[in-house]
XYZ file of C-alpha atoms in Angstrom:
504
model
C -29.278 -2.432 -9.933
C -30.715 -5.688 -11.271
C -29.344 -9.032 -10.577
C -27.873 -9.319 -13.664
C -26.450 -5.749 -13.651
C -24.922 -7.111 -10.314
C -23.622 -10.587 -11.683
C -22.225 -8.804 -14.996
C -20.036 -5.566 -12.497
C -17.053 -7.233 -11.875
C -16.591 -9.224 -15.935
C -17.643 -5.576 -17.077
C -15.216 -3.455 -14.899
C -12.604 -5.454 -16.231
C -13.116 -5.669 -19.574
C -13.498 -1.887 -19.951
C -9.616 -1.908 -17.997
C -8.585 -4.195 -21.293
C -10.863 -2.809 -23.950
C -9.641 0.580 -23.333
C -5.662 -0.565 -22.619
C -5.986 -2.326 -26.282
C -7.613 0.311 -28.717
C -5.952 3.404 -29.548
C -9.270 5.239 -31.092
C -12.204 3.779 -28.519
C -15.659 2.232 -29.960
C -18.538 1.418 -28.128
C -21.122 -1.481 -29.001
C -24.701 -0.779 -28.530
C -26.059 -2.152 -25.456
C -23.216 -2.311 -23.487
C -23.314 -2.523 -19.760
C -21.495 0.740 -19.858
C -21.419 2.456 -23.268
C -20.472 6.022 -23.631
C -23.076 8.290 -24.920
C -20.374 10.150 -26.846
C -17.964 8.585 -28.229
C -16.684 10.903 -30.753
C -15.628 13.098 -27.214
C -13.828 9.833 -26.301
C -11.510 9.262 -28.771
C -10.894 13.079 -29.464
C -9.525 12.882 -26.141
C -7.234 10.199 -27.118
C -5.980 11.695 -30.065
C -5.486 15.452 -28.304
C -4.347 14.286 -24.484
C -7.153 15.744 -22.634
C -5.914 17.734 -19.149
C -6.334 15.657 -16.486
C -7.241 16.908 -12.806
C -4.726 14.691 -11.360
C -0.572 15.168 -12.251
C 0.220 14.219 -15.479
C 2.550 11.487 -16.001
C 5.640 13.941 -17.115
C 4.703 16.046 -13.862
C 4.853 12.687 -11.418
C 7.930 11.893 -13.403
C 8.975 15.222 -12.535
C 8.906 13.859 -8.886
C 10.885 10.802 -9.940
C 14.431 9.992 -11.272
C 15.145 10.329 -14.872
C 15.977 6.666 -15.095
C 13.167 5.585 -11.890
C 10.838 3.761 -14.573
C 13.099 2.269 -16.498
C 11.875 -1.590 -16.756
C 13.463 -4.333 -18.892
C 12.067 -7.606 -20.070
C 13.960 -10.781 -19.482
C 13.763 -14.154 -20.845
C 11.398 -15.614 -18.311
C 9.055 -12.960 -19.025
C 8.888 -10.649 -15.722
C 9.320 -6.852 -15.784
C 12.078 -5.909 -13.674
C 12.351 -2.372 -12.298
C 15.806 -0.598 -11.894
C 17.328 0.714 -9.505
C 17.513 4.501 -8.742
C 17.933 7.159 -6.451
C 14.628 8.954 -6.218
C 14.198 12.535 -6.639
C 11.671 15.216 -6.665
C 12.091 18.848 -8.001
C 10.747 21.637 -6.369
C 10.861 24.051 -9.466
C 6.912 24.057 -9.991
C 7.210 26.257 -6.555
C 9.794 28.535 -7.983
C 13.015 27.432 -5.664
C 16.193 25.423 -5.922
C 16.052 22.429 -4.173
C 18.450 23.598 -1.301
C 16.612 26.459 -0.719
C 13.689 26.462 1.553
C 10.465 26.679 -0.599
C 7.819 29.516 -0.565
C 4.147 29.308 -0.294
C 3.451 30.736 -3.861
C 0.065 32.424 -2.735
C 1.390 34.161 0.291
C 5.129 33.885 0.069
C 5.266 32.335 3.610
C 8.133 29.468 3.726
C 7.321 25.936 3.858
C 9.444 22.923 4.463
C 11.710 22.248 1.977
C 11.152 18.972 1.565
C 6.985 18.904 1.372
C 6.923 20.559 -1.989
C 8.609 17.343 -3.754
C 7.120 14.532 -2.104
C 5.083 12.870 -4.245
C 1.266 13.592 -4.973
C -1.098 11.671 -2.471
C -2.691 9.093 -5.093
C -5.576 8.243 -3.289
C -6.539 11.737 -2.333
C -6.660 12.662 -6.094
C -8.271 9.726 -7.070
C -11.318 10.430 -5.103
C -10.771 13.896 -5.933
C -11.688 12.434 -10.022
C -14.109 9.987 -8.826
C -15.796 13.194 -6.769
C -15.681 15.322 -10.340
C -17.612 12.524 -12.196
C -19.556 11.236 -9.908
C -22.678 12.580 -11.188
C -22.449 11.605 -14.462
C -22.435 8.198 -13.358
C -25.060 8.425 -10.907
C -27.838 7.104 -12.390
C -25.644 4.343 -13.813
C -24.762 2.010 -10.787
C -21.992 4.622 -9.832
C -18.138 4.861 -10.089
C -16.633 1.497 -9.616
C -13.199 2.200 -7.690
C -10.948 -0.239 -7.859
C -8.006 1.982 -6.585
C -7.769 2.098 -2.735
C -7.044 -0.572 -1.310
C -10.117 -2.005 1.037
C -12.222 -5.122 1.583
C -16.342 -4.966 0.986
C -17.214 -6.819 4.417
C -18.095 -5.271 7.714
C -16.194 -5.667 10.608
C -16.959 -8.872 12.884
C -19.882 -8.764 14.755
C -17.939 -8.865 17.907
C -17.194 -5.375 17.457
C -20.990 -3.731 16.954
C -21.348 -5.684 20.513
C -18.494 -4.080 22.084
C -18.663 -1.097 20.949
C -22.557 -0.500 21.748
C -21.799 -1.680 25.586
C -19.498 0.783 25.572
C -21.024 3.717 24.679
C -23.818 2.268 26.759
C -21.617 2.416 29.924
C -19.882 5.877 29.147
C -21.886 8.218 30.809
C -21.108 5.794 33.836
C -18.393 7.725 36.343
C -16.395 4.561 36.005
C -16.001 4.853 32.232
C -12.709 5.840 31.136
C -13.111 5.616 27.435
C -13.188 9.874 26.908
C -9.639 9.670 28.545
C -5.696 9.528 27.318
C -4.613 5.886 27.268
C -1.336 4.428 27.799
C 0.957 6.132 24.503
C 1.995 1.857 23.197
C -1.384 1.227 23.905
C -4.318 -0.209 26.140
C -3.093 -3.212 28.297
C -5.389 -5.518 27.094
C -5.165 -4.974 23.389
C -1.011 -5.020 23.700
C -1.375 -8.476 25.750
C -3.781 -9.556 23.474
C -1.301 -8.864 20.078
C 1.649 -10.353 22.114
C -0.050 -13.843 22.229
C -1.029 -13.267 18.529
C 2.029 -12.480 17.620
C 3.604 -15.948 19.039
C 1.173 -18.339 18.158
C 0.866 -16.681 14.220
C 4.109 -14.882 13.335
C 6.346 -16.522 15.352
C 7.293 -12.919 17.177
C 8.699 -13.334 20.752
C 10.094 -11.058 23.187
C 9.279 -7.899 21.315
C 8.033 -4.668 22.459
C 4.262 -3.967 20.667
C 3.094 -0.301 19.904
C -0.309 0.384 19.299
C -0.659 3.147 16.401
C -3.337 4.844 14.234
C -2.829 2.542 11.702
C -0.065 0.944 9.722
C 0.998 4.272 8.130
C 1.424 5.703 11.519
C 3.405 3.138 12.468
C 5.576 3.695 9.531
C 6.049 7.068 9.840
C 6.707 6.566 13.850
C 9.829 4.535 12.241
C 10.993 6.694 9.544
C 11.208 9.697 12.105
C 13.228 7.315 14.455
C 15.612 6.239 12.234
C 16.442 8.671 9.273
C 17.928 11.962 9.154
C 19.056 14.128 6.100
C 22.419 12.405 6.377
C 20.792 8.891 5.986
C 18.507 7.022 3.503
C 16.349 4.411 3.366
C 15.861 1.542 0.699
C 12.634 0.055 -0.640
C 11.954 -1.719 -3.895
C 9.925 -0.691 -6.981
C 6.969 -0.815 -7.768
C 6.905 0.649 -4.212
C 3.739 1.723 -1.718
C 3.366 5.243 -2.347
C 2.985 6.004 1.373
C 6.132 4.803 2.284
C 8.065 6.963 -0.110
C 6.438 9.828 0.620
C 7.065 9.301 4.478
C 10.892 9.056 3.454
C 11.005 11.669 1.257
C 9.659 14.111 4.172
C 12.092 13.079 6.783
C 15.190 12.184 4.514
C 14.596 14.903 1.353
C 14.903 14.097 -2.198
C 17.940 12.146 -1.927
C 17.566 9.945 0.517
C 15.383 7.424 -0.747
C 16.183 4.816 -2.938
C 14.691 2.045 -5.149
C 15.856 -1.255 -5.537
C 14.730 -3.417 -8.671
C 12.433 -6.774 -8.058
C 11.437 -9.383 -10.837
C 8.125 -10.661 -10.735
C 7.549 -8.494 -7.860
C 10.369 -10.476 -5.661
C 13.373 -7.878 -4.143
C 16.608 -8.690 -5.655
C 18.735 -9.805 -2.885
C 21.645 -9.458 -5.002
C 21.202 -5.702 -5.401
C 20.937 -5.087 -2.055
C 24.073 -7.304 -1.332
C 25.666 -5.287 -3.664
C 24.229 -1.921 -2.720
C 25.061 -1.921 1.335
C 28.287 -3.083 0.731
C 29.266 -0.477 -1.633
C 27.182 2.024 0.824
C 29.360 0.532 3.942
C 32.509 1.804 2.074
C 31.593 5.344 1.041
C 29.002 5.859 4.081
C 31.876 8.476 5.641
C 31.570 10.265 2.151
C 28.035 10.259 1.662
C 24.073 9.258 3.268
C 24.494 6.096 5.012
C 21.548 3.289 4.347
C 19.713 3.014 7.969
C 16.908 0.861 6.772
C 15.144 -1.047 3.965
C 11.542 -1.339 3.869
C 9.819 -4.429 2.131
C 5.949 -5.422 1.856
C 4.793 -8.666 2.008
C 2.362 -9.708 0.756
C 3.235 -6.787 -1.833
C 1.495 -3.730 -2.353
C 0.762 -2.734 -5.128
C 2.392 -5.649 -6.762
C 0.396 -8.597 -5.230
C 2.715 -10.492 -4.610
C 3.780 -12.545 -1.527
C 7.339 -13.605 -1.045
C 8.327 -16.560 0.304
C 9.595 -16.410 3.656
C 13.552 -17.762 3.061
C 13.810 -15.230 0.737
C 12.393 -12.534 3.254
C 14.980 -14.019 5.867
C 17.576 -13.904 3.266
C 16.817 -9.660 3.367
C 17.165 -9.798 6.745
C 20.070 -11.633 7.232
C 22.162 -8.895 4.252
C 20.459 -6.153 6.807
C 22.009 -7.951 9.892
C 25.114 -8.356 7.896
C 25.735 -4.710 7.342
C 23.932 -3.210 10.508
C 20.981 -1.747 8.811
C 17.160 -1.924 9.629
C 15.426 -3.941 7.993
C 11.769 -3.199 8.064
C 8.706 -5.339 6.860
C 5.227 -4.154 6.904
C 2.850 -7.216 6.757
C -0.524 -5.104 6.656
C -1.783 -8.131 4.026
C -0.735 -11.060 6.104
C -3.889 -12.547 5.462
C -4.121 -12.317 1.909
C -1.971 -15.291 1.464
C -3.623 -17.180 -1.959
C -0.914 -19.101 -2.916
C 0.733 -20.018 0.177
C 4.243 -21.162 0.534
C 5.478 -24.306 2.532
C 5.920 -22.907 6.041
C 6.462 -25.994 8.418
C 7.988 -24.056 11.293
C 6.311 -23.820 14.543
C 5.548 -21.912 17.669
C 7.282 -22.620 20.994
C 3.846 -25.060 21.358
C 4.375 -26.865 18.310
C 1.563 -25.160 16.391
C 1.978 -24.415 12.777
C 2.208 -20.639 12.317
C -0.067 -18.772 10.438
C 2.185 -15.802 8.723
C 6.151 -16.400 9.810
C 7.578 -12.856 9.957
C 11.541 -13.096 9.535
C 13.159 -12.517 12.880
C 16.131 -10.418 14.216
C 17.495 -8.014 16.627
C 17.361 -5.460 13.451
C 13.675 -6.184 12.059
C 10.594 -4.101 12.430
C 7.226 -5.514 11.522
C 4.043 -3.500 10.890
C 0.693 -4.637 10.876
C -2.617 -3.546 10.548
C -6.316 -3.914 11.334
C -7.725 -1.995 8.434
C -7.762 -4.842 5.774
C -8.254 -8.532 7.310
C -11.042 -7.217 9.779
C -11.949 -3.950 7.829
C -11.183 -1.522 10.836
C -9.855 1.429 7.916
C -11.878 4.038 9.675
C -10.786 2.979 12.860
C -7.099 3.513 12.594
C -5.590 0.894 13.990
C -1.853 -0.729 13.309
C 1.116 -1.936 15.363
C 4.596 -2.021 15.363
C 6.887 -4.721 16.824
C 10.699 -4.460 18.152
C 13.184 -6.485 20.133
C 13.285 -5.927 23.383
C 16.964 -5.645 23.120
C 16.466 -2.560 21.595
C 14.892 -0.631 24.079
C 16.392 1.890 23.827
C 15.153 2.508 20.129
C 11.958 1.790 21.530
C 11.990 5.019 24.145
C 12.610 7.112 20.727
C 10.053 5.296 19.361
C 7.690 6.673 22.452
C 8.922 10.151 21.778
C 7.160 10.456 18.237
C 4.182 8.648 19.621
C 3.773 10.846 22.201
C 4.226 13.554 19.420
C 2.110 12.811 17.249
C -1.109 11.124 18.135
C -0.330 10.889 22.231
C -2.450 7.886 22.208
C -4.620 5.613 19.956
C -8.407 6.657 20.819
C -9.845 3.936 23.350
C -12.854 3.455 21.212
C -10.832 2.005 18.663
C -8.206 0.005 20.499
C -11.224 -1.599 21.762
C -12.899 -2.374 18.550
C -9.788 -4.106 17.592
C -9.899 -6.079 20.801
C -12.984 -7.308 20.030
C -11.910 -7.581 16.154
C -8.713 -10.099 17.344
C -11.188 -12.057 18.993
C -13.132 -13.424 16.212
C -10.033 -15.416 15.449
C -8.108 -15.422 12.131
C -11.121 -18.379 11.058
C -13.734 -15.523 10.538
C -11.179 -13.684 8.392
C -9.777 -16.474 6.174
C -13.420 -17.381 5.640
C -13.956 -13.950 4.199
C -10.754 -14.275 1.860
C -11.607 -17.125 0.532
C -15.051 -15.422 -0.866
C -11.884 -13.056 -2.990
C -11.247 -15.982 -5.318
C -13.883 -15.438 -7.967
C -13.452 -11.491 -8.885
C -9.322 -12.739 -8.445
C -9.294 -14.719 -11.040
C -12.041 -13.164 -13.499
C -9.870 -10.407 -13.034
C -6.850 -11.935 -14.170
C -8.495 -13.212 -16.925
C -9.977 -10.180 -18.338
C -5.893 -8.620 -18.303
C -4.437 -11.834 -19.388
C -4.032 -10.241 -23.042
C -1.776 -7.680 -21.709
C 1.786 -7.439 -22.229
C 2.589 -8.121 -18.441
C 0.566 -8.866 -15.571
C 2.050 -9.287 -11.977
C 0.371 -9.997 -8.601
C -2.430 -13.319 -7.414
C -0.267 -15.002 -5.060
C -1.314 -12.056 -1.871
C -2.754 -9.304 -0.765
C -5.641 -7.939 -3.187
C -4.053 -6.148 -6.290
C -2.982 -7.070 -9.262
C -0.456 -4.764 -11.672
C -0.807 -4.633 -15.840
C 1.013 -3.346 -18.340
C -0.307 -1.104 -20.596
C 0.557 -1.792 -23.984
C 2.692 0.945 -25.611
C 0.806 1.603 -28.587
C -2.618 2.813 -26.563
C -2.352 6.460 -27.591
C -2.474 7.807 -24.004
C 0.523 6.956 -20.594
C -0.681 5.222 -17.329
C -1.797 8.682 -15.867
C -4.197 9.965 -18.552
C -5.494 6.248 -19.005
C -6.588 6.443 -15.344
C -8.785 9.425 -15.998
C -10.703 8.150 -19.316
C -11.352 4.982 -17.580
C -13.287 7.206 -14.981
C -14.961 9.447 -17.147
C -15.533 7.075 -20.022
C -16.079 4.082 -18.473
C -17.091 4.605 -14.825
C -14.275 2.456 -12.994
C -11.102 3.954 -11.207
C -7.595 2.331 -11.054
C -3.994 3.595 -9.681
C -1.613 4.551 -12.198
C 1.575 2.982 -12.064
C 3.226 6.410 -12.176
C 2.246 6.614 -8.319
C 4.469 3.177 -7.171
C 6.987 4.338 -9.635
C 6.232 1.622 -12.684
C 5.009 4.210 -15.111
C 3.280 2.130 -17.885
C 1.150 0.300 -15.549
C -2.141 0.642 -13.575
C -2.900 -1.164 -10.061
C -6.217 -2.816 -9.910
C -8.110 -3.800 -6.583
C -10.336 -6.963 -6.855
C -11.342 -7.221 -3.164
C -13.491 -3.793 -3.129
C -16.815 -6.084 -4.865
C -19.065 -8.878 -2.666
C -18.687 -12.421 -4.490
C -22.848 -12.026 -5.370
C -21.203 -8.881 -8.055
C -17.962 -11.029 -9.352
């Protein structure tokens, strides 16, 4: 690709995302980065709602509450999603929902409650960027702007380690083809304890190593939910994280609360627990509420009194209150935060703090470890004995965290969070070119964290947030999220942090 090819991805990418949210019948100019050789096959598909090869938006919806997308404007301009219970049906399969469901192929049973979790985005993304790949080939390739990753390598610190490693494992002495400790190798857990103190302001807390964030989530969910119990998080939501309650809880046990600008309504939640604390002998009971910050997908990061505020309604009615800080270093707009560690340092990322909170974290964005599979949980040590049943799904699931990893995140920590904020800062340019190019939609969220931003489609673009995904892929060559997936249908999710600054 030439150097002006390269300069002109990142302007162009976007663009297309507007040009094609904006015109109901698609036209292409001649000589544009990426024009469509047929356009006429375009806008037929506009006009006739092609098939797509990932769910349609009435199917997802299918997998939602009738009222789980409902959004309504208000006067300062932010979308603010509604609250629901969300459901999935299971009737594609041929079953009532209280039944348990049959394999339709071979009529062998299957968990009940696998059938109506929602579709894995991300899988079927790749699935469409896989089906039109070749098309693209010869034209600079698919742009994805979906999942959720960073274009640098990992710190050098962890070629080095890693190569001494594998150098020394043929050694008797080695030990890195054995089972490590199931929370994780000495060194790393030591290593995240100081971390955790001198940049989130975490004391006194049990650390679990896990294979990755989502892991570590799911270690959680299994811990603490049941099918008499539910668990709260706010829309737009992270897709993994409802699907992880939906498999442990069923259909009815998750719910959505409603944010504004991307910010969890404390009010609702106020409002919600208490009204849960009176029925709870009558119906599920609320165990815990799950909020990311910085947000994905919305992009935003919430300010830390208003995290602490969640917490504190949590403590209040003696529910878990769990925060997965994955994008702690995708703070852009940072708010005033002049507490300090126990040495009177400033701290980095300020976590809220309880007896009651979980935090999750992760080494697959900041130091680009997401083939590694690295994250970690953190609990109070006065809740050890949550912690042992914590240790019984870890020791289900993966036993251990491979050594070769934990030790590529050791030598990851060590670069220090310098090497990574230098490599955020280079996110700036395709940021705000991004936010430029989707400025003329009707809504735009995210740009103060993490590395998405969310748009509105407007309504009168002849195709819903699902369908719009696939065109941009087949006619354009760039690949978004449909809102459908986080439960704002009507929107897409766009990563900006996938692109080196050189293509912005």
């Amino acid at each position: 690709m030439s150097h002006r090819m390269k300069h002109l991805c990142w302007r162009t990418v976007s663009c297309h995302i507007l040009y094609l949210a904006t015109t109901t019948t698609p036209k292409f100019t001649v000589g544009a980065f990426r024009s469509n050789s047929n356009s006429n096959a375009c806008a037929n598909s506009f006009r006739t709602g092609t098939a797509t090869s990932i769910p349609s938006r009435l199917e997802q919806q299918q997998k939602l509450a009738p009222n789980s997308s409902i959004q309504a404007r208000h006067g300062n301009g932010n979308v603010r999603a509604v609250t629901t219970v969300v459901r999935t049906m299971s009737s594609n399969a041929g079953n009532d929902a209280t039944s348990a469901p049959r394999n339709v192929n071979g009529n062998l049973p299957l968990s009940k409650h696998i059938l109506p979790t929602l579709d894995p985005c991300i899988i079927l993304m790749k699935e469409l960027i896989s089906k039109h790949a070749d098309k693209w080939q010869n034209r600079g390739g698919i742009f994805s702007l979906a999942q959720g990753i960073v274009y640098w390598n990992p710190p050098p610190t962890v070629a080095t380690t890693l190569t001494s490693l594998l150098k020394d494992s043929t050694s008797p002495s080695s030990d890195l083809h054995t089972y490590g400790p199931a929370d994780g190798l000495p060194e790393l857990t030591t290593a995240l304890t100081q971390k955790l103190e001198a940049e989130n302001g975490i004391t006194d807390n049990h650390v679990m190593v896990t294979a990755g964030a989502n892991q570590a989530y799911a270690n959680v969910v299994l811990t603490l939910l049941d099918e008499q119990t539910s668990g709260v998080v706010f829309a737009p939501y992270y897709f993994n994280h409802v699907m992880a309650l939906q498999m442990t809880a069923g259909v009815e046990g998750v719910i959505t609360g409603p944010t504004v600008g991307g910010i969890p309504d404390v009010e609702w939640l106020k409002e919600t627990l208490h009204r849960n604390a009176i029925t709870a002998n009558s119906g599920r009971a609320i165990s815990m509420v799950t909020v990311v910050n910085p947000g994905n997908p919305t992009g935003v990061t919430i300010p830390l009194e208003l995290m602490q505020r969640l917490a504190d309604v949590c403590a209040e009615y003696k529910v878990w209150f769990v925060v997965d800080s994955t994008y702690e270093h995708f703070v852009h707009e940072p708010t005033p935060n002049t507490n300090t560690n126990e040495r009177g340092a400033e701290l980095a990322f300020e976590v809220p703090h309880g007896n009651h909170v979980i935090n999750i974290f992760s080494f697959s964005k900041a130091f680009s470890l997401a083939g590694y599979r690295v994250g970690y949980l953190t609990i109070s040590k006065t809740q050890s004995v949550t912690y042992q049943q914590l240790l019984k799904v870890q020791d289900t699931i993966p036993i251990c965290v491979a050594r070769m990893s934990q030790h590529a995140a050791l030598a990851a920590l060590s670069a220090g969070r310098s090497w990574v904020q230098t490599n955020v800062d280079t996110l700036s340019p395709g940021r705000r070119a991004m936010q430029e190019a989707l400025s003329n939609l009707p809504n735009v969220v995210g740009g103060s964290g993490a590395m998405y931003l969310m748009g509105q489609l407007p309504p009168n673009c002849g195709v819903d947030d699902v369908q719009f995904a696939e065109l941009l892929v087949e006619e354009y060559g760039v690949a978004v999220i449909p809102g459908s997936y986080c439960g704002l249908p009507g929107w897409i999710r766009v990563c900006y942090s996938n692109l080196e600054p050189e293509r912005c």
